[in-house]
Short mmCIF file of C-alpha atoms in Angstrom, two decimals:
data_model
loop_
_atom_site.label_atom_id
_atom_site.label_comp_id
_atom_site.label_asym_id
_atom_site.label_seq_id
_atom_site.Cartn_x
_atom_site.Cartn_y
_atom_site.Cartn_z
CA MET J 533 -7.16 -8.97 19.54
CA ASN J 534 -5.24 -8.66 16.26
CA PHE J 535 -2.38 -6.16 16.18
CA GLN J 536 0.66 -5.89 13.96
CA PHE J 537 3.45 -3.34 13.93
CA ASP J 538 3.54 -1.34 10.69
CA VAL J 539 7.11 -1.64 9.38
CA ASN J 540 6.71 1.84 7.88
CA GLY J 541 5.82 3.35 11.25
CA VAL J 542 7.71 4.65 14.27
CA TYR J 543 6.72 3.59 17.80
CA ALA J 544 7.29 4.49 21.43
CA PHE J 545 6.86 2.17 24.43
CA ARG J 546 5.69 3.21 27.89
CA GLY J 547 6.23 0.99 30.92
CA HIS J 548 4.19 0.28 34.02
CA ASN J 549 6.09 3.04 35.84
CA GLY J 550 4.59 5.62 33.46
CA GLN J 551 7.94 6.33 31.77
CA TYR J 552 8.92 5.83 28.14
CA VAL J 553 11.55 3.31 27.05
CA THR J 554 14.66 5.06 25.77
CA ARG J 555 18.11 4.23 24.50
CA TYR J 556 20.37 5.03 27.45
CA CYS J 557 24.16 4.79 27.37
CA ARG J 558 25.29 3.48 30.76
CA ASN J 559 28.68 1.90 31.50
CA ASN J 560 29.47 2.02 27.76
CA LEU J 561 26.42 -0.15 27.01
CA GLN J 562 23.45 0.92 24.90
CA ASN J 563 20.75 -0.05 27.37
CA LEU J 564 17.00 0.21 27.05
CA GLU J 565 15.45 1.76 30.17
CA ALA J 566 11.99 3.14 30.95
CA CYS J 567 13.03 6.52 32.37
CA LYS J 568 11.74 9.34 30.13
CA PRO J 569 8.55 11.23 31.05
CA GLN J 570 8.14 12.39 27.44
CA VAL J 571 9.03 10.98 24.03
CA ASP J 572 12.22 12.33 22.44
CA GLN J 573 14.38 11.06 19.57
CA PHE J 574 15.93 8.37 21.79
CA CYS J 575 12.46 6.89 22.50
CA ARG J 576 11.50 6.34 18.85
CA PHE J 577 11.90 2.86 17.36
CA LYS J 578 11.33 1.48 13.86
CA PRO J 579 9.99 -2.09 13.62
CA SER J 580 10.85 -4.85 11.17
CA ALA J 581 9.04 -8.17 10.81
CA ARG J 582 9.93 -11.78 10.08
CA VAL J 583 7.64 -14.79 9.65
CA LEU J 584 8.93 -17.97 11.31
CA PRO J 585 8.45 -21.39 9.66
CA GLY J 586 5.42 -22.12 11.85
CA GLY J 587 3.74 -18.89 10.77
CA GLN J 588 4.46 -16.80 13.89
CA VAL J 589 5.32 -13.17 13.16
CA VAL J 590 8.21 -11.80 15.22
CA TYR J 591 9.47 -8.23 15.30
CA GLY J 592 12.76 -6.41 15.53
CA PHE J 593 13.22 -2.78 16.54
CA MET J 594 15.84 -0.27 15.40
CA ALA J 595 16.86 2.65 17.62
CA ASP J 596 17.92 6.16 16.63
CA ASN J 597 21.56 4.98 16.45
CA ASN J 598 20.57 2.61 13.61
CA ARG J 599 21.28 -0.37 15.86
CA HIS J 600 18.87 -3.20 16.59
CA TRP J 601 17.37 -4.33 19.87
CA CYS J 602 19.00 -7.58 20.90
CA ALA J 603 18.76 -10.00 23.85
CA VAL J 604 22.28 -10.17 25.30
CA ASN J 605 23.36 -12.52 28.10
CA ARG J 606 25.64 -10.68 30.50
CA ASN J 607 26.76 -12.87 33.39
CA GLY J 608 23.47 -14.73 33.44
CA VAL J 609 21.30 -11.62 33.10
CA VAL J 610 19.62 -11.44 29.69
CA LYS J 611 19.38 -7.72 28.97
CA VAL J 612 17.76 -6.06 25.98
CA GLU J 613 20.25 -3.64 24.42
CA CYS J 614 20.26 -1.63 21.19
CA ASP J 615 23.80 -1.98 19.86
CA GLN J 616 23.51 -4.80 17.33
CA GLY J 617 24.58 -3.85 13.82
CA GLU J 618 23.98 -7.15 12.03
CA ILE J 619 20.51 -8.51 12.67
CA THR J 620 20.45 -11.98 14.30
CA PRO J 621 17.70 -14.28 15.66
CA TYR J 622 18.23 -12.66 19.09
CA CYS J 623 17.04 -9.36 17.62
CA PHE J 624 13.48 -10.60 17.09
CA PHE J 625 10.72 -10.68 19.69
CA GLY J 626 7.35 -12.35 19.82
CA ILE J 627 4.37 -10.30 20.94
CA GLN J 628 1.38 -11.01 23.14
CA VAL J 629 -1.32 -8.41 22.61
CA GLY J 630 -3.50 -7.04 25.41
CA GLN J 631 -6.19 -4.40 25.10
CA ASN J 632 -6.51 -1.68 22.48
CA PHE J 633 -7.30 1.77 23.90
CA GLY J 634 -7.37 3.56 20.56
CA SER J 635 -4.32 5.77 21.02
CA TYR J 636 -2.24 2.87 22.31
CA VAL J 637 -2.16 -0.92 22.53
CA GLN J 638 -0.84 -3.09 25.36
CA VAL J 639 1.85 -5.52 24.26
CA ALA J 640 4.14 -7.98 26.06
CA LEU J 641 7.37 -8.99 24.28
CA THR J 642 8.93 -12.46 24.43
CA SER J 643 12.36 -13.85 23.61
CA GLY J 644 13.33 -17.50 23.88
CA GLY J 645 10.03 -18.34 25.56
CA ARG J 646 10.44 -15.76 28.34
CA TYR J 647 8.88 -12.34 28.79
CA VAL J 648 10.65 -9.01 28.59
CA SER J 649 10.12 -7.06 31.82
CA LEU J 650 11.15 -3.80 33.42
CA PHE J 651 13.71 -4.74 36.03
CA THR J 652 15.67 -2.83 38.67
CA ARG J 653 19.11 -4.24 39.39
CA ASN J 654 22.09 -2.48 40.97
CA GLU J 655 22.34 0.94 39.26
CA TYR J 656 19.87 -0.06 36.54
CA GLN J 657 16.32 1.12 37.17
CA TYR J 658 13.50 -0.12 34.93
CA ALA J 659 15.87 -1.69 32.40
CA LEU J 660 14.45 -4.14 29.87
CA GLU J 661 15.43 -7.72 30.65
CA VAL J 662 14.26 -11.11 29.39
CA ALA J 663 13.44 -12.31 32.87
CA LYS J 664 9.97 -13.76 33.48
CA ASP J 665 8.20 -17.02 32.67
CA VAL J 666 4.76 -15.57 33.40
CA PRO J 667 3.84 -11.98 32.49
CA ASP J 668 2.95 -9.50 35.21
CA GLU J 669 2.25 -5.76 35.11
CA TRP J 670 5.96 -5.01 34.54
CA CYS J 671 5.91 -7.00 31.29
CA TRP J 672 3.11 -5.03 29.65
CA LEU J 673 4.18 -2.08 27.54
CA GLN J 674 1.90 0.61 26.16
CA VAL J 675 2.70 0.96 22.46
CA PHE J 676 2.13 4.29 20.69
CA ARG J 677 2.62 5.13 17.06
CA VAL J 678 4.47 8.46 17.13
CA ASP J 679 5.02 9.27 13.46
CA ARG J 680 1.40 10.33 13.02
CA ALA J 681 0.02 13.30 14.92
CA ILE J 682 -3.41 11.70 15.38
CA SER J 683 -1.83 8.91 17.43
CA MET J 684 0.48 10.87 19.69
CA PRO J 685 0.60 9.53 23.27
CA PRO J 686 -2.08 10.75 25.67
CA GLN J 687 -1.13 12.47 28.91
CA LEU J 688 -0.53 10.35 31.97
CA HIS J 689 -3.76 11.49 33.59
CA GLN J 690 -6.07 10.33 30.77
CA GLN J 691 -8.89 8.41 32.38
CA TYR J 692 -10.84 5.28 31.54
CA ASP J 693 -14.04 4.37 33.28
CA PHE J 694 -13.71 1.62 35.85
CA THR J 695 -16.52 0.12 37.91
CA PHE J 696 -15.91 -1.57 41.25
CA ASP J 697 -17.90 -4.66 42.19
CA PRO J 698 -19.12 -4.19 45.79
CA ASN J 699 -19.16 -7.97 46.26
CA ARG J 700 -15.46 -8.40 45.49
CA THR J 701 -12.35 -7.75 47.51
CA TYR J 702 -9.40 -6.02 45.87
CA THR J 703 -5.69 -5.70 46.50
CA LEU J 704 -3.40 -2.80 45.61
CA LYS J 705 0.27 -3.11 44.73
CA GLY J 706 2.54 -0.07 44.87
CA ASN J 707 5.42 1.00 42.67
CA ASN J 708 7.82 -0.66 45.13
CA GLY J 709 6.32 -4.05 44.19
CA GLN J 710 4.69 -4.47 47.62
CA PHE J 711 1.01 -4.81 48.48
CA LEU J 712 -0.79 -2.14 50.48
CA THR J 713 -1.91 -3.43 53.85
CA ARG J 714 -3.53 -2.26 57.05
CA PHE J 715 -0.60 -1.99 59.45
CA HIS J 716 -1.03 -1.27 63.15
CA ARG J 717 1.78 1.08 64.17
CA ASN J 718 2.03 3.33 67.24
CA GLY J 719 -1.64 2.80 68.05
CA MET J 720 -2.82 3.75 64.56
CA ASP J 721 -4.12 1.60 61.70
CA ASN J 722 -1.94 2.93 58.89
CA VAL J 723 -1.93 1.86 55.26
CA GLU J 724 1.57 0.90 54.12
CA ALA J 725 2.95 -0.87 51.05
CA CYS J 726 5.05 -3.51 52.80
CA LYS J 727 3.68 -7.00 52.05
CA SER J 728 5.30 -9.15 49.37
CA ASN J 729 2.33 -11.56 49.43
CA PRO J 730 -1.25 -10.41 50.05
CA ASP J 731 -3.11 -11.61 53.12
CA GLN J 732 -6.44 -10.67 54.72
CA PHE J 733 -5.04 -7.30 55.84
CA CYS J 734 -4.39 -6.40 52.18
CA CYS J 735 -8.00 -6.93 51.05
CA PHE J 736 -10.27 -3.92 50.57
CA ARG J 737 -13.89 -3.51 49.51
CA PHE J 738 -15.05 -0.55 47.44
CA SER J 739 -18.38 1.27 47.47
CA THR J 740 -19.31 3.76 44.75
CA PHE J 741 -21.16 7.04 45.33
CA HIS J 742 -22.25 9.91 43.10
CA THR J 743 -22.06 13.51 44.25
CA SER J 744 -24.76 16.10 43.57
CA ASP J 745 -22.79 17.35 40.55
CA GLY J 746 -22.63 13.84 39.06
CA ARG J 747 -19.04 12.95 39.94
CA LYS J 748 -18.26 9.37 40.92
CA LYS J 749 -16.38 8.74 44.16
CA VAL J 750 -15.40 5.60 46.02
CA ALA J 751 -14.99 4.60 49.64
CA MET J 752 -12.62 1.83 50.75
CA LEU J 753 -13.39 -0.57 53.59
CA ALA J 754 -10.55 -2.44 55.33
CA ASP J 755 -10.62 -5.86 56.97
CA ASN J 756 -11.31 -4.24 60.37
CA GLN J 757 -14.62 -2.94 58.93
CA LYS J 758 -13.35 0.63 59.13
CA TYR J 759 -13.28 3.05 56.21
CA LEU J 760 -10.04 4.44 54.91
CA THR J 761 -9.88 8.16 55.56
CA VAL J 762 -7.59 11.14 55.16
CA TYR J 763 -6.43 11.93 58.69
CA ASN J 764 -4.48 15.12 59.32
CA ARG J 765 -1.76 14.45 61.88
CA ASN J 766 0.38 17.52 62.49
CA GLY J 767 -0.02 18.65 58.90
CA VAL J 768 0.57 15.20 57.37
CA ARG J 769 -2.48 13.94 55.45
CA LYS J 770 -2.14 10.23 56.23
CA ILE J 771 -4.48 7.46 55.09
CA GLU J 772 -5.74 5.44 58.05
CA CYS J 773 -8.35 2.68 58.51
CA CYS J 774 -10.25 4.23 61.38
CA LYS J 775 -13.67 5.62 60.40
CA GLY J 776 -16.82 3.77 61.38
CA GLU J 777 -19.07 6.13 59.44
CA LEU J 778 -18.54 7.73 56.06
CA ASP J 779 -17.75 11.41 55.71
CA HIS J 780 -16.09 13.68 53.16
CA PHE J 781 -12.60 12.48 54.11
CA CYS J 782 -13.49 8.88 53.19
CA LEU J 783 -14.51 9.62 49.60
CA PHE J 784 -11.95 9.54 46.79
CA ASP J 785 -11.88 10.32 43.10
CA VAL J 786 -10.55 7.50 40.92
CA GLN J 787 -8.41 7.64 37.79
CA ALA J 788 -7.96 4.40 35.85
CA GLN J 789 -5.20 4.49 33.25
CA SER J 790 -5.66 1.01 31.80
CA THR J 791 -7.18 -2.40 32.50
CA TRP J 792 -6.27 -5.93 31.43
CA GLY J 793 -7.69 -9.23 32.64
CA ASN J 794 -8.32 -9.00 36.37
CA THR J 795 -5.89 -6.10 36.76
CA ALA J 796 -6.12 -2.32 36.45
CA ARG J 797 -3.70 0.58 36.80
CA ILE J 798 -5.35 3.10 39.07
CA ALA J 799 -4.83 6.28 41.10
CA PHE J 800 -6.83 7.94 43.89
CA VAL J 801 -7.34 11.65 44.59
CA HIS J 802 -8.72 13.53 47.58
CA ASP J 803 -9.36 17.28 47.41
CA GLY J 804 -6.96 17.59 44.48
CA GLN J 805 -4.13 15.68 46.17
CA TYR J 806 -3.06 12.27 44.86
CA LEU J 807 -2.61 9.39 47.27
CA THR J 808 1.05 8.43 47.15
CA LEU J 809 3.53 6.16 48.88
CA TYR J 810 5.76 8.27 51.10
CA THR J 811 8.67 7.57 53.43
CA ARG J 812 8.70 9.77 56.50
CA GLU J 813 10.38 9.56 59.92
CA GLY J 814 11.51 5.98 59.51
CA VAL J 815 8.19 4.69 58.18
CA GLN J 816 8.62 3.46 54.62
CA TYR J 817 5.94 3.57 51.93
CA GLN J 818 3.03 4.78 54.05
CA TRP J 819 -0.02 6.07 52.19
CA GLU J 820 -0.53 9.83 52.21
CA SER J 821 -2.60 12.34 50.26
CA CYS J 822 -0.02 14.97 49.38
CA LYS J 823 0.80 15.32 45.66
CA PRO J 824 -0.95 17.79 43.33
CA MET J 825 0.40 15.92 40.27
CA ALA J 826 0.69 12.17 39.81
CA ASP J 827 4.05 10.46 39.51
CA GLU J 828 4.88 6.74 39.47
CA TRP J 829 4.33 6.51 43.26
CA CYS J 830 0.69 7.55 42.83
CA TRP J 831 -0.26 4.70 40.50
CA TYR J 832 -1.22 1.26 41.81
CA THR J 833 -1.91 -2.15 40.39
CA LEU J 834 -5.46 -3.10 41.37
CA GLN J 835 -6.15 -6.85 41.32
CA TRP J 836 -9.18 -9.00 42.06
CA ASN J 837 -10.25 -12.63 41.82
#
């Protein structure tokens, strides 16, 4: 689709972790990190544009400190910082445009032929770096125009309709970058986000149902042909792959925040509690239904072939 930044506008960027990109002074450097739940003055950026000889339009962005974004090589790590006074070629970024959702557009930024991505390194969490040859979910930024009230960012829970294909298998990747998998532990078939590469234990099928009041719910079937269910174990509402027949505890509400290509950003809810990755008693990133409000650990990257 066609999208261009308006050089008279002001924009905010939201990352895959659900947080807004902000100017953040860390170790005397003016970093750009996705760590703000709401837009403030440090999250507002003014674009500029330049047309390259081949006709490509590239963009620069100025922060609230009147300094430009710039790709800076620090010991082999190409960070994006906002402390450049004089604009240089390293201050301009190409854009790859994804889907338009009305109130925001998905955009991936490039510099020197590589994609800008949220990256966690040492004390830096979700910092912008020029780091990837192929874009993934961490390279896509949701772009909002914030100088016009009609285009203010929607809340995190805004939903988009998503339809599962019962003939496909799907994988889910958590906020820790690992795929959810059926994992046999202590005699139970848990669901844990612990696989760096998906295998057959990470593949799930979805069936869609409609309740008497018209709400859409889904059931998830694991590779062992058992349904995922909320299982109360000593007050902990775990997700396990252990039900041969469907019941109320196997049906989940779905919230889809965005979709692009063969990927969607999605959350699941059971009885008002979001399914989240949780570390408890030495078990890391097991799936539980225990949060009344969604945070970054409740959102998953859904992928299919």
